[in-house]
Protein backbone atom coordinates (compact mmCIF):
# COMPACT_ATOMS: atom_id res chain seq x y z
CA UNK A 1 0.00 0.00 0.00
CA UNK A 2 1.42 3.39 -0.96
CA UNK A 3 1.30 6.33 1.38
CA UNK A 4 -0.59 9.46 0.32
CA UNK A 5 1.42 12.24 -1.29
CA UNK A 6 2.79 14.86 1.06
CA UNK A 7 0.65 17.99 1.16
CA UNK A 8 2.07 21.05 -0.59
CA UNK A 9 2.09 24.46 1.11
CA UNK A 10 2.88 27.81 -0.53
CA UNK A 11 3.69 30.85 1.62
CA UNK A 12 3.21 34.23 -0.08
CA UNK A 13 4.14 37.74 1.03
CA UNK A 14 4.90 40.86 -0.95
CA UNK A 15 8.71 40.75 -1.08
CA UNK A 16 9.35 37.08 -0.19
CA UNK A 17 12.14 38.45 1.98
CA UNK A 18 10.74 38.01 5.49
CA UNK A 19 7.51 36.39 6.64
CA UNK A 20 7.16 33.82 3.86
CA UNK A 21 10.84 32.90 4.08
CA UNK A 22 10.57 32.33 7.83
CA UNK A 23 7.40 30.27 7.45
CA UNK A 24 8.90 28.11 4.70
CA UNK A 25 12.05 27.54 6.74
CA UNK A 26 10.10 26.53 9.85
CA UNK A 27 7.85 24.21 7.86
CA UNK A 28 10.85 22.57 6.19
CA UNK A 29 12.64 22.16 9.55
CA UNK A 30 9.60 20.84 11.42
CA UNK A 31 8.05 18.59 8.77
CA UNK A 32 11.05 17.29 6.84
CA UNK A 33 9.76 15.38 3.82
CA UNK A 34 6.24 15.34 5.27
CA UNK A 35 5.29 18.52 3.39
CA UNK A 36 6.32 20.06 0.08
CA UNK A 37 7.21 23.69 0.80
CA UNK A 38 7.23 26.71 -1.51
CA UNK A 39 7.46 30.45 -0.91
CA UNK A 40 7.08 33.40 -3.24
CA UNK A 41 6.35 37.11 -3.40
CA UNK A 42 4.11 39.30 -5.50
CA UNK A 43 6.97 41.83 -5.83
CA UNK A 44 10.12 39.94 -4.71
CA UNK A 45 13.04 41.79 -3.18
CA UNK A 46 16.63 41.28 -4.30
CA UNK A 47 17.56 39.43 -1.11
CA UNK A 48 16.21 38.16 2.19
CA UNK A 49 15.94 40.77 4.94
CA UNK A 50 19.19 40.64 7.00
CA UNK A 51 17.29 41.05 10.30
CA UNK A 52 15.15 38.04 9.34
CA UNK A 53 18.28 36.01 8.54
CA UNK A 54 19.73 36.94 11.95
CA UNK A 55 16.51 36.14 13.84
CA UNK A 56 16.27 32.75 12.14
CA UNK A 57 19.91 31.98 12.97
CA UNK A 58 18.96 32.49 16.62
CA UNK A 59 16.46 29.67 16.12
CA UNK A 60 19.12 27.46 14.57
CA UNK A 61 17.94 27.90 10.97
CA UNK A 62 20.21 29.42 8.30
CA UNK A 63 18.26 31.07 5.47
CA UNK A 64 21.15 33.28 4.30
CA UNK A 65 21.38 31.41 0.97
CA UNK A 66 17.65 31.75 0.17
CA UNK A 67 16.58 33.95 -2.74
CA UNK A 68 13.20 35.70 -3.05
CA UNK A 69 11.08 34.17 -5.82
CA UNK A 70 8.30 35.62 -7.96
CA UNK A 71 4.79 34.34 -7.31
CA UNK A 72 3.47 32.40 -10.31
CA UNK A 73 0.08 30.89 -11.08
CA UNK A 74 1.86 27.55 -11.49
CA UNK A 75 3.14 27.66 -7.90
CA UNK A 76 -0.38 28.35 -6.63
CA UNK A 77 -1.89 25.64 -8.80
CA UNK A 78 0.69 23.09 -7.59
CA UNK A 79 -0.09 23.78 -3.91
CA UNK A 80 -2.78 22.30 -1.67
CA UNK A 81 -2.62 25.12 0.87
CA UNK A 82 -1.81 28.75 0.02
CA UNK A 83 -1.01 31.03 2.94
CA UNK A 84 -0.85 34.74 2.22
CA UNK A 85 0.76 37.27 4.55
CA UNK A 86 -0.25 40.74 3.52
CA UNK A 87 -0.75 40.27 -0.22
CA UNK A 88 -3.91 38.18 -0.56
CA UNK A 89 -5.28 40.24 -3.44
CA UNK A 90 -2.20 39.55 -5.57
CA UNK A 91 -2.56 35.78 -5.26
CA UNK A 92 -4.39 33.99 -8.08
CA UNK A 93 -7.43 32.00 -6.98
CA UNK A 94 -8.00 28.41 -8.05
CA UNK A 95 -11.04 26.42 -6.87
CA UNK A 96 -10.21 23.48 -4.63
CA UNK A 97 -7.22 25.11 -2.97
CA UNK A 98 -7.25 25.96 0.71
CA UNK A 99 -6.45 29.64 1.23
CA UNK A 100 -5.44 31.12 4.59
CA UNK A 101 -4.45 34.70 5.34
CA UNK A 102 -2.08 35.15 8.26
CA UNK A 103 -2.14 38.72 9.52
CA UNK A 104 1.40 39.39 10.73
CA UNK A 105 3.52 42.49 11.17
CA UNK A 106 5.87 43.14 8.27
CA UNK A 107 9.54 42.84 9.27
CA UNK A 108 10.66 45.14 6.43
CA UNK A 109 12.81 47.93 7.80
CA UNK A 110 12.74 46.46 11.32
CA UNK A 111 15.66 45.44 13.48
CA UNK A 112 16.16 41.92 14.80
CA UNK A 113 14.46 42.84 18.09
CA UNK A 114 11.21 43.62 16.25
CA UNK A 115 11.55 40.52 14.05
CA UNK A 116 11.79 38.04 16.96
CA UNK A 117 8.09 38.21 17.98
CA UNK A 118 7.05 37.89 14.32
CA UNK A 119 9.35 34.86 13.98
CA UNK A 120 7.93 33.27 17.11
CA UNK A 121 4.33 33.80 15.98
CA UNK A 122 5.13 32.29 12.58
CA UNK A 123 6.64 29.22 14.23
CA UNK A 124 3.53 28.82 16.39
CA UNK A 125 1.25 29.06 13.35
CA UNK A 126 3.38 26.61 11.37
CA UNK A 127 3.16 24.10 14.23
CA UNK A 128 -0.64 24.57 14.31
CA UNK A 129 -0.80 24.09 10.54
CA UNK A 130 1.13 20.83 10.80
CA UNK A 131 -1.32 19.60 13.43
CA UNK A 132 -4.26 20.54 11.17
CA UNK A 133 -2.64 18.70 8.24
CA UNK A 134 -1.96 15.66 10.40
CA UNK A 135 1.77 15.86 9.69
CA UNK A 136 4.11 14.70 12.42
CA UNK A 137 6.69 17.21 13.63
CA UNK A 138 10.17 15.77 13.07
CA UNK A 139 12.07 18.30 15.25
Coordinates of C-alpha atoms in Angstrom, one line a residue, residues 28-138:
X28 CA 10.8 22.6 6.2
X29 CA 12.6 22.2 9.5
X30 CA 9.6 20.8 11.4
X31 CA 8.0 18.6 8.8
X32 CA 11.0 17.3 6.8
X33 CA 9.8 15.4 3.8
X34 CA 6.2 15.3 5.3
X35 CA 5.3 18.5 3.4
X36 CA 6.3 20.1 0.1
X37 CA 7.2 23.7 0.8
X38 CA 7.2 26.7 -1.5
X39 CA 7.5 30.4 -0.9
X40 CA 7.1 33.4 -3.2
X41 CA 6.3 37.1 -3.4
X42 CA 4.1 39.3 -5.5
X43 CA 7.0 41.8 -5.8
X44 CA 10.1 39.9 -4.7
X45 CA 13.0 41.8 -3.2
X46 CA 16.6 41.3 -4.3
X47 CA 17.6 39.4 -1.1
X48 CA 16.2 38.2 2.2
X49 CA 15.9 40.8 4.9
X50 CA 19.2 40.6 7.0
X51 CA 17.3 41.1 10.3
X52 CA 15.2 38.0 9.3
X53 CA 18.3 36.0 8.5
X54 CA 19.7 36.9 11.9
X55 CA 16.5 36.1 13.8
X56 CA 16.3 32.7 12.1
X57 CA 19.9 32.0 13.0
X58 CA 19.0 32.5 16.6
X59 CA 16.5 29.7 16.1
X60 CA 19.1 27.5 14.6
X61 CA 17.9 27.9 11.0
X62 CA 20.2 29.4 8.3
X63 CA 18.3 31.1 5.5
X64 CA 21.1 33.3 4.3
X65 CA 21.4 31.4 1.0
X66 CA 17.7 31.8 0.2
X67 CA 16.6 34.0 -2.7
X68 CA 13.2 35.7 -3.0
X69 CA 11.1 34.2 -5.8
X70 CA 8.3 35.6 -8.0
X71 CA 4.8 34.3 -7.3
X72 CA 3.5 32.4 -10.3
X73 CA 0.1 30.9 -11.1
X74 CA 1.9 27.5 -11.5
X75 CA 3.1 27.7 -7.9
X76 CA -0.4 28.3 -6.6
X77 CA -1.9 25.6 -8.8
X78 CA 0.7 23.1 -7.6
X79 CA -0.1 23.8 -3.9
X80 CA -2.8 22.3 -1.7
X81 CA -2.6 25.1 0.9
X82 CA -1.8 28.7 0.0
X83 CA -1.0 31.0 2.9
X84 CA -0.9 34.7 2.2
X85 CA 0.8 37.3 4.5
X86 CA -0.2 40.7 3.5
X87 CA -0.7 40.3 -0.2
X88 CA -3.9 38.2 -0.6
X89 CA -5.3 40.2 -3.4
X90 CA -2.2 39.6 -5.6
X91 CA -2.6 35.8 -5.3
X92 CA -4.4 34.0 -8.1
X93 CA -7.4 32.0 -7.0
X94 CA -8.0 28.4 -8.0
X95 CA -11.0 26.4 -6.9
X96 CA -10.2 23.5 -4.6
X97 CA -7.2 25.1 -3.0
X98 CA -7.3 26.0 0.7
X99 CA -6.5 29.6 1.2
X100 CA -5.4 31.1 4.6
X101 CA -4.4 34.7 5.3
X102 CA -2.1 35.1 8.3
X103 CA -2.1 38.7 9.5
X104 CA 1.4 39.4 10.7
X105 CA 3.5 42.5 11.2
X106 CA 5.9 43.1 8.3
X107 CA 9.5 42.8 9.3
X108 CA 10.7 45.1 6.4
X109 CA 12.8 47.9 7.8
X110 CA 12.7 46.5 11.3
X111 CA 15.7 45.4 13.5
X112 CA 16.2 41.9 14.8
X113 CA 14.5 42.8 18.1
X114 CA 11.2 43.6 16.2
X115 CA 11.5 40.5 14.1
X116 CA 11.8 38.0 17.0
X117 CA 8.1 38.2 18.0
X118 CA 7.1 37.9 14.3
X119 CA 9.3 34.9 14.0
X120 CA 7.9 33.3 17.1
X121 CA 4.3 33.8 16.0
X122 CA 5.1 32.3 12.6
X123 CA 6.6 29.2 14.2
X124 CA 3.5 28.8 16.4
X125 CA 1.3 29.1 13.4
X126 CA 3.4 26.6 11.4
X127 CA 3.2 24.1 14.2
X128 CA -0.6 24.6 14.3
X129 CA -0.8 24.1 10.5
X130 CA 1.1 20.8 10.8
X131 CA -1.3 19.6 13.4
X132 CA -4.3 20.5 11.2
X133 CA -2.6 18.7 8.2
X134 CA -2.0 15.7 10.4
X135 CA 1.8 15.9 9.7
X136 CA 4.1 14.7 12.4
X137 CA 6.7 17.2 13.6
X138 CA 10.2 15.8 13.1

